[in-house]
mmCIF file of C-alpha atoms and ligand atoms in Angstrom:
data_model
loop_
_atom_site.group_PDB
_atom_site.id
_atom_site.type_symbol
_atom_site.label_atom_id
_atom_site.label_comp_id
_atom_site.label_asym_id
_atom_site.label_seq_id
_atom_site.Cartn_x
_atom_site.Cartn_y
_atom_site.Cartn_z
ATOM 1 C CA UNK A 1 7.707 52.440 20.533
ATOM 2 C CA UNK A 2 5.375 52.549 23.548
ATOM 3 C CA UNK A 3 5.670 51.097 26.996
ATOM 4 C CA UNK A 4 6.112 47.316 27.070
ATOM 5 C CA UNK A 5 3.779 45.344 29.325
ATOM 6 C CA UNK A 6 4.943 42.266 31.211
ATOM 7 C CA UNK A 7 3.216 39.882 28.738
ATOM 8 C CA UNK A 8 4.752 41.776 25.811
ATOM 9 C CA UNK A 9 8.192 41.421 27.416
ATOM 10 C CA UNK A 10 7.576 37.716 28.031
ATOM 11 C CA UNK A 11 7.036 37.304 24.280
ATOM 12 C CA UNK A 12 10.329 38.992 23.352
ATOM 13 C CA UNK A 13 12.535 35.940 23.126
ATOM 14 C CA UNK A 14 15.488 36.742 20.835
ATOM 15 C CA UNK A 15 15.255 33.353 19.102
ATOM 16 C CA UNK A 16 11.863 34.447 17.764
ATOM 17 C CA UNK A 17 13.472 37.310 15.867
ATOM 18 C CA UNK A 18 13.122 40.003 18.546
ATOM 19 C CA UNK A 19 15.773 42.627 19.270
ATOM 20 C CA UNK A 20 17.554 42.149 22.603
ATOM 21 C CA UNK A 21 15.768 43.866 25.489
ATOM 22 C CA UNK A 22 17.485 46.938 26.902
ATOM 23 C CA UNK A 23 17.196 47.392 30.652
ATOM 24 C CA UNK A 24 18.998 49.968 32.788
ATOM 25 C CA UNK A 25 18.660 50.888 36.415
ATOM 26 C CA UNK A 26 17.440 54.334 37.479
ATOM 27 C CA UNK A 27 16.567 55.697 40.881
ATOM 28 C CA UNK A 28 15.137 59.170 40.336
ATOM 29 C CA UNK A 29 13.200 61.326 37.883
ATOM 30 C CA UNK A 30 16.174 62.729 35.891
ATOM 31 C CA UNK A 31 17.619 59.219 35.510
ATOM 32 C CA UNK A 32 14.255 57.922 34.327
ATOM 33 C CA UNK A 33 13.946 60.712 31.753
ATOM 34 C CA UNK A 34 17.444 59.957 30.437
ATOM 35 C CA UNK A 35 16.681 56.212 30.156
ATOM 36 C CA UNK A 36 13.385 56.956 28.450
ATOM 37 C CA UNK A 37 14.808 59.452 25.951
ATOM 38 C CA UNK A 38 17.596 56.948 25.179
ATOM 39 C CA UNK A 39 14.952 54.356 24.284
ATOM 40 C CA UNK A 40 15.481 51.809 27.087
ATOM 41 C CA UNK A 41 12.755 49.156 27.162
ATOM 42 C CA UNK A 42 12.818 48.641 30.911
ATOM 43 C CA UNK A 43 13.938 50.651 33.922
ATOM 44 C CA UNK A 44 14.883 48.620 36.965
ATOM 45 C CA UNK A 45 14.660 50.563 40.203
ATOM 46 C CA UNK A 46 17.250 48.198 41.614
ATOM 47 C CA UNK A 47 18.288 47.689 45.208
ATOM 48 C CA UNK A 48 21.749 48.637 43.884
ATOM 49 C CA UNK A 49 20.289 51.973 45.039
ATOM 50 C CA UNK A 50 21.896 51.081 48.370
ATOM 51 C CA UNK A 51 25.413 51.097 46.942
ATOM 52 C CA UNK A 52 25.408 53.571 44.063
ATOM 53 C CA UNK A 53 23.118 56.234 45.521
ATOM 54 C CA UNK A 54 22.879 55.806 49.282
ATOM 55 C CA UNK A 55 26.536 54.969 49.944
ATOM 56 C CA UNK A 56 26.137 51.581 51.654
ATOM 57 C CA UNK A 57 28.649 48.756 51.122
ATOM 58 C CA UNK A 58 26.028 46.182 50.096
ATOM 59 C CA UNK A 59 22.375 45.979 49.082
ATOM 60 C CA UNK A 60 21.141 44.576 52.394
ATOM 61 C CA UNK A 61 20.620 48.013 53.910
ATOM 62 C CA UNK A 62 17.697 49.283 51.827
ATOM 63 C CA UNK A 63 14.110 48.831 52.981
ATOM 64 C CA UNK A 64 10.848 48.500 51.115
ATOM 65 C CA UNK A 65 10.138 52.139 52.036
ATOM 66 C CA UNK A 66 13.437 53.248 50.439
ATOM 67 C CA UNK A 67 12.568 51.259 47.308
ATOM 68 C CA UNK A 68 9.058 52.755 47.133
ATOM 69 C CA UNK A 69 10.421 56.287 47.576
ATOM 70 C CA UNK A 70 12.736 55.865 44.574
ATOM 71 C CA UNK A 71 10.251 53.881 42.470
ATOM 72 C CA UNK A 72 7.778 56.746 42.889
ATOM 73 C CA UNK A 73 10.421 59.273 41.800
ATOM 74 C CA UNK A 74 11.100 57.236 38.650
ATOM 75 C CA UNK A 75 7.377 56.829 37.949
ATOM 76 C CA UNK A 76 6.681 60.564 38.335
ATOM 77 C CA UNK A 77 8.943 61.185 35.322
ATOM 78 C CA UNK A 78 6.459 59.092 33.279
ATOM 79 C CA UNK A 79 9.216 57.324 31.312
ATOM 80 C CA UNK A 80 8.214 55.489 28.173
ATOM 81 C CA UNK A 81 9.622 52.311 29.751
ATOM 82 C CA UNK A 82 8.366 49.356 31.745
ATOM 83 C CA UNK A 83 9.293 50.049 35.395
ATOM 84 C CA UNK A 84 10.466 47.087 37.481
ATOM 85 C CA UNK A 85 10.542 47.646 41.250
ATOM 86 C CA UNK A 86 13.167 45.583 43.080
ATOM 87 C CA UNK A 87 12.076 43.764 46.240
ATOM 88 C CA UNK A 88 14.793 44.385 48.864
ATOM 89 C CA UNK A 89 16.199 41.820 51.266
ATOM 90 C CA UNK A 90 13.653 40.729 53.899
ATOM 91 C CA UNK A 91 10.726 42.100 51.879
ATOM 92 C CA UNK A 92 9.848 38.589 50.654
ATOM 93 C CA UNK A 93 11.391 36.263 53.223
ATOM 94 C CA UNK A 94 9.059 36.391 56.212
ATOM 95 C CA UNK A 95 5.516 35.449 55.197
ATOM 96 C CA UNK A 96 3.368 35.287 52.055
ATOM 97 C CA UNK A 97 1.132 38.062 53.458
ATOM 98 C CA UNK A 98 4.050 40.438 54.014
ATOM 99 C CA UNK A 99 5.529 39.514 50.639
ATOM 100 C CA UNK A 100 2.358 40.332 48.726
ATOM 101 C CA UNK A 101 1.818 43.523 50.741
ATOM 102 C CA UNK A 102 5.381 44.656 49.950
ATOM 103 C CA UNK A 103 5.004 43.858 46.247
ATOM 104 C CA UNK A 104 1.755 45.849 46.272
ATOM 105 C CA UNK A 105 3.559 48.821 47.857
ATOM 106 C CA UNK A 106 6.000 48.863 44.943
ATOM 107 C CA UNK A 107 3.140 48.659 42.429
ATOM 108 C CA UNK A 108 1.291 51.500 44.171
ATOM 109 C CA UNK A 109 4.507 53.530 43.983
ATOM 110 C CA UNK A 110 4.404 53.212 40.202
ATOM 111 C CA UNK A 111 6.128 49.930 39.296
ATOM 112 C CA UNK A 112 4.640 47.796 36.519
ATOM 113 C CA UNK A 113 6.191 44.607 37.916
ATOM 114 C CA UNK A 114 8.537 43.490 40.691
ATOM 115 C CA UNK A 115 11.831 41.590 40.719
ATOM 116 C CA UNK A 116 13.159 39.349 43.415
ATOM 117 C CA UNK A 117 16.278 37.257 43.875
ATOM 118 C CA UNK A 118 16.489 33.498 44.215
ATOM 119 C CA UNK A 119 15.486 30.232 42.626
ATOM 120 C CA UNK A 120 13.336 27.346 43.809
ATOM 121 C CA UNK A 121 13.481 28.436 47.463
ATOM 122 C CA UNK A 122 11.509 31.546 46.564
ATOM 123 C CA UNK A 123 8.838 29.829 44.460
ATOM 124 C CA UNK A 124 6.074 29.881 47.109
ATOM 125 C CA UNK A 125 6.446 33.658 47.510
ATOM 126 C CA UNK A 126 6.658 34.203 43.746
ATOM 127 C CA UNK A 127 3.462 32.219 43.257
ATOM 128 C CA UNK A 128 1.652 34.338 45.872
ATOM 129 C CA UNK A 129 2.720 37.576 44.206
ATOM 130 C CA UNK A 130 1.648 36.314 40.789
ATOM 131 C CA UNK A 131 -1.670 35.177 42.333
ATOM 132 C CA UNK A 132 -2.178 38.802 43.347
ATOM 133 C CA UNK A 133 -1.907 39.753 39.638
ATOM 134 C CA UNK A 134 1.548 41.285 40.028
ATOM 135 C CA UNK A 135 4.056 40.314 37.308
ATOM 136 C CA UNK A 136 7.354 38.952 38.656
ATOM 137 C CA UNK A 137 10.846 39.050 37.159
ATOM 138 C CA UNK A 138 13.190 36.407 38.579
ATOM 139 C CA UNK A 139 16.885 36.900 39.335
ATOM 140 C CA UNK A 140 19.368 34.036 39.664
ATOM 141 C CA UNK A 141 23.124 33.439 39.553
ATOM 142 C CA UNK A 142 25.088 35.985 41.553
ATOM 143 C CA UNK A 143 22.339 37.347 43.787
ATOM 144 C CA UNK A 144 23.822 40.253 45.783
ATOM 145 C CA UNK A 145 21.334 39.868 48.655
ATOM 146 C CA UNK A 146 23.012 36.479 49.345
ATOM 147 C CA UNK A 147 26.489 38.031 49.620
ATOM 148 C CA UNK A 148 27.110 36.560 53.062
ATOM 149 C CA UNK A 149 25.737 33.129 52.182
ATOM 150 C CA UNK A 150 27.765 33.081 48.928
ATOM 151 C CA UNK A 151 30.931 34.325 50.678
ATOM 152 C CA UNK A 152 31.235 37.475 48.538
ATOM 153 C CA UNK A 153 30.363 38.746 45.071
ATOM 154 C CA UNK A 154 31.439 35.587 43.214
ATOM 155 C CA UNK A 155 30.618 34.307 39.739
ATOM 156 C CA UNK A 156 28.108 31.466 40.131
ATOM 157 C CA UNK A 157 27.637 28.229 38.185
ATOM 158 C CA UNK A 158 31.274 27.561 37.332
ATOM 159 C CA UNK A 159 30.942 23.894 38.295
ATOM 160 C CA UNK A 160 28.781 21.680 36.078
ATOM 161 C CA UNK A 161 26.570 20.567 38.978
ATOM 162 C CA UNK A 162 25.862 24.131 40.083
ATOM 163 C CA UNK A 163 25.273 25.183 36.469
ATOM 164 C CA UNK A 164 22.723 22.386 36.100
ATOM 165 C CA UNK A 165 20.941 23.692 39.218
ATOM 166 C CA UNK A 166 20.772 27.174 37.703
ATOM 167 C CA UNK A 167 19.131 25.758 34.571
ATOM 168 C CA UNK A 168 16.605 23.934 36.802
ATOM 169 C CA UNK A 169 15.985 27.111 38.814
ATOM 170 C CA UNK A 170 15.315 29.110 35.651
ATOM 171 C CA UNK A 171 12.880 26.456 34.440
ATOM 172 C CA UNK A 172 11.052 26.570 37.769
ATOM 173 C CA UNK A 173 10.772 30.361 37.656
ATOM 174 C CA UNK A 174 9.418 30.223 34.106
ATOM 175 C CA UNK A 175 6.994 27.483 35.097
ATOM 176 C CA UNK A 176 5.803 29.531 38.086
ATOM 177 C CA UNK A 177 4.847 32.343 35.693
ATOM 178 C CA UNK A 178 7.752 34.817 35.849
ATOM 179 C CA UNK A 179 7.771 37.002 32.737
ATOM 180 C CA UNK A 180 11.579 37.297 32.524
ATOM 181 C CA UNK A 181 14.684 36.295 34.483
ATOM 182 C CA UNK A 182 17.812 38.281 35.269
ATOM 183 C CA UNK A 183 20.974 36.177 35.012
ATOM 184 C CA UNK A 184 23.782 37.770 36.947
ATOM 185 C CA UNK A 185 27.452 36.776 37.148
ATOM 186 C CA UNK A 186 27.404 33.406 35.410
ATOM 187 C CA UNK A 187 29.683 31.931 32.717
ATOM 188 C CA UNK A 188 28.648 32.579 29.119
ATOM 189 C CA UNK A 189 27.960 28.884 28.507
ATOM 190 C CA UNK A 190 25.602 28.688 31.492
ATOM 191 C CA UNK A 191 23.700 31.796 30.380
ATOM 192 C CA UNK A 192 23.403 30.277 26.905
ATOM 193 C CA UNK A 193 22.030 27.008 28.315
ATOM 194 C CA UNK A 194 19.514 28.805 30.535
ATOM 195 C CA UNK A 195 18.418 31.038 27.652
ATOM 196 C CA UNK A 196 17.901 27.976 25.433
ATOM 197 C CA UNK A 197 16.033 26.110 28.175
ATOM 198 C CA UNK A 198 13.243 28.610 28.863
ATOM 199 C CA UNK A 199 10.613 30.402 26.798
ATOM 200 C CA UNK A 200 10.768 33.693 28.712
ATOM 201 C CA UNK A 201 13.559 36.235 28.107
ATOM 202 C CA UNK A 202 16.781 36.165 30.076
ATOM 203 C CA UNK A 203 18.299 39.551 30.851
ATOM 204 C CA UNK A 204 22.002 39.314 31.543
ATOM 205 C CA UNK A 205 24.474 41.262 33.629
ATOM 206 C CA UNK A 206 27.933 39.731 33.603
ATOM 207 C CA UNK A 207 26.397 36.790 31.752
ATOM 208 C CA UNK A 208 27.720 37.246 28.211
ATOM 209 C CA UNK A 209 26.001 37.921 24.919
ATOM 210 C CA UNK A 210 23.609 34.960 24.586
ATOM 211 C CA UNK A 211 20.891 36.399 26.818
ATOM 212 C CA UNK A 212 17.671 37.867 25.402
ATOM 213 C CA UNK A 213 18.566 41.266 26.842
ATOM 214 C CA UNK A 214 21.113 43.107 28.936
ATOM 215 C CA UNK A 215 20.997 45.268 32.040
ATOM 216 C CA UNK A 216 23.623 47.610 33.458
ATOM 217 C CA UNK A 217 23.643 49.831 36.497
ATOM 218 C CA UNK A 218 23.135 53.494 35.505
ATOM 219 C CA UNK A 219 26.111 54.762 37.509
ATOM 220 C CA UNK A 220 28.419 52.119 35.997
ATOM 221 C CA UNK A 221 27.474 52.649 32.363
ATOM 222 C CA UNK A 222 27.643 56.436 32.627
ATOM 223 C CA UNK A 223 30.895 56.425 34.616
ATOM 224 C CA UNK A 224 29.395 58.136 37.654
ATOM 225 C CA UNK A 225 30.667 55.322 39.913
ATOM 226 C CA UNK A 226 34.399 55.035 39.273
ATOM 227 C CA UNK A 227 35.735 53.429 42.471
ATOM 228 C CA UNK A 228 35.325 49.878 41.212
ATOM 229 C CA UNK A 229 34.565 48.852 37.640
ATOM 230 C CA UNK A 230 33.564 45.181 37.311
ATOM 231 C CA UNK A 231 34.871 43.283 34.276
ATOM 232 C CA UNK A 232 31.406 43.081 32.702
ATOM 233 C CA UNK A 233 30.782 46.844 32.743
ATOM 234 C CA UNK A 234 31.278 48.907 29.616
ATOM 235 C CA UNK A 235 31.492 52.594 30.444
ATOM 236 C CA UNK A 236 29.828 54.740 27.803
ATOM 237 C CA UNK A 237 30.694 58.081 29.398
ATOM 238 C CA UNK A 238 32.839 59.625 32.100
ATOM 239 C CA UNK A 239 30.176 61.657 33.863
ATOM 240 C CA UNK A 240 32.110 61.634 37.147
ATOM 241 C CA UNK A 241 35.217 63.042 35.430
ATOM 242 C CA UNK A 242 33.213 65.604 33.445
ATOM 243 C CA UNK A 243 31.328 66.626 36.606
ATOM 244 C CA UNK A 244 34.496 67.097 38.664
ATOM 245 C CA UNK A 245 35.987 69.262 35.879
ATOM 246 C CA UNK A 246 32.779 71.324 35.666
ATOM 247 C CA UNK A 247 32.712 71.825 39.474
ATOM 248 C CA UNK A 248 36.381 72.857 39.458
ATOM 249 C CA UNK A 249 35.621 75.472 36.782
ATOM 250 C CA UNK A 250 32.675 76.751 38.874
ATOM 251 C CA UNK A 251 34.825 76.949 42.014
ATOM 252 C CA UNK A 252 37.554 78.820 40.135
ATOM 253 C CA UNK A 253 35.014 81.317 38.712
ATOM 254 C CA UNK A 254 33.489 81.965 42.154
ATOM 255 C CA UNK A 255 36.931 82.502 43.675
ATOM 256 C CA UNK A 256 38.085 84.825 40.881
ATOM 257 C CA UNK A 257 34.817 86.776 40.843
ATOM 258 C CA UNK A 258 34.068 85.696 37.250
ATOM 259 C CA UNK A 259 30.767 84.155 38.371
ATOM 260 C CA UNK A 260 28.109 85.498 38.341
ATOM 261 C CA UNK A 261 28.481 88.046 35.525
ATOM 262 C CA UNK A 262 26.165 90.894 34.488
ATOM 263 C CA UNK A 263 23.907 88.670 32.376
ATOM 264 C CA UNK A 264 23.570 86.104 35.176
ATOM 265 C CA UNK A 265 22.275 88.728 37.634
ATOM 266 C CA UNK A 266 18.959 90.596 38.107
ATOM 267 C CA UNK A 267 18.896 94.381 37.636
ATOM 268 C CA UNK A 268 16.654 97.319 38.575
ATOM 269 C CA UNK A 269 15.595 100.058 36.172
ATOM 270 C CA UNK A 270 18.128 102.938 36.265
ATOM 271 C CA UNK A 271 15.602 105.421 37.711
ATOM 272 C CA UNK A 272 14.728 103.020 40.562
ATOM 273 C CA UNK A 273 18.399 102.542 41.310
ATOM 274 C CA UNK A 274 18.840 106.333 41.283
ATOM 275 C CA UNK A 275 15.949 106.800 43.729
ATOM 276 C CA UNK A 276 17.314 104.083 45.984
ATOM 277 C CA UNK A 277 20.668 105.865 45.948
ATOM 278 C CA UNK A 278 18.998 109.203 46.903
ATOM 279 C CA UNK A 279 17.226 107.600 49.881
ATOM 280 C CA UNK A 280 20.419 105.893 50.974
ATOM 281 C CA UNK A 281 20.599 102.349 52.256
ATOM 282 C CA UNK A 282 18.742 103.069 55.514
HETATM 283 O O1 LIG B 1 19.730 46.084 41.891
HETATM 284 C C1 LIG B 1 20.165 45.979 40.734
HETATM 285 O O2 LIG B 1 20.677 46.938 40.141
HETATM 286 C C2 LIG B 1 20.065 44.680 40.090
HETATM 287 C C3 LIG B 1 20.724 44.522 38.762
HETATM 288 C C4 LIG B 1 22.179 44.407 38.940
HETATM 289 C C5 LIG B 1 20.159 43.393 37.995
HETATM 290 O O3 LIG B 1 19.479 43.798 40.621
#
């Protein structure tokens, strides 16, 4: 199908007869190759990296350098997907200069665009990044970098007034020039209203089926992360379970001496072995 550019993604509104966009997170080269071979349209090198790969309890712990390190690993796999680099907390909060420099770091690591969380409050920074010719994906609703301000990972927009603000925020992001918007953790009706209200695609996670695309976290959809499965996740495999079983079989074979066998070992020619024997070990 070929790699989608940001303008091509912007034109992929479902109401214009386009298939829903498929986005998945990935954080390394093997993950990128799997997403690419599976035909994903976009790979998001998400700051969920913090939780699903690096073992932190929230996304606030990753830095722009962590994000660049993993974006570069994804890019080196040359996936046939648009790569979105996620701007981590504090990478776009301090000054326009720092914000643009951090977005540029992600692009130089191999991203084709960047994503950042927040609505109208973030517009000045978004405009600066877009001014620097870097495509921006918005992200509103449940924004995990605001976990402390929101009081936890809570569905957003359940009250009509808050829902109305989310629609306004999405309109502002579209007006500022974002090429797509992630809608996370919002009621189906709110996602539907936002999707109707803007001309750029919405990509949902925990936002129901009316979005122009969907995104899931790699470790959730493949069943690598099994400690907590949010309601909106559909697990398409049990890679954690299969991996534990495979490791148990390996451990049992090592302990019983069944691994490695003759074919899994290197051998000398018989005459060399004979000569070695004649000389003795010393
Ligand atoms: O970091 C991430 O994985 C994300 C998705 C949940 C949209 O931002």
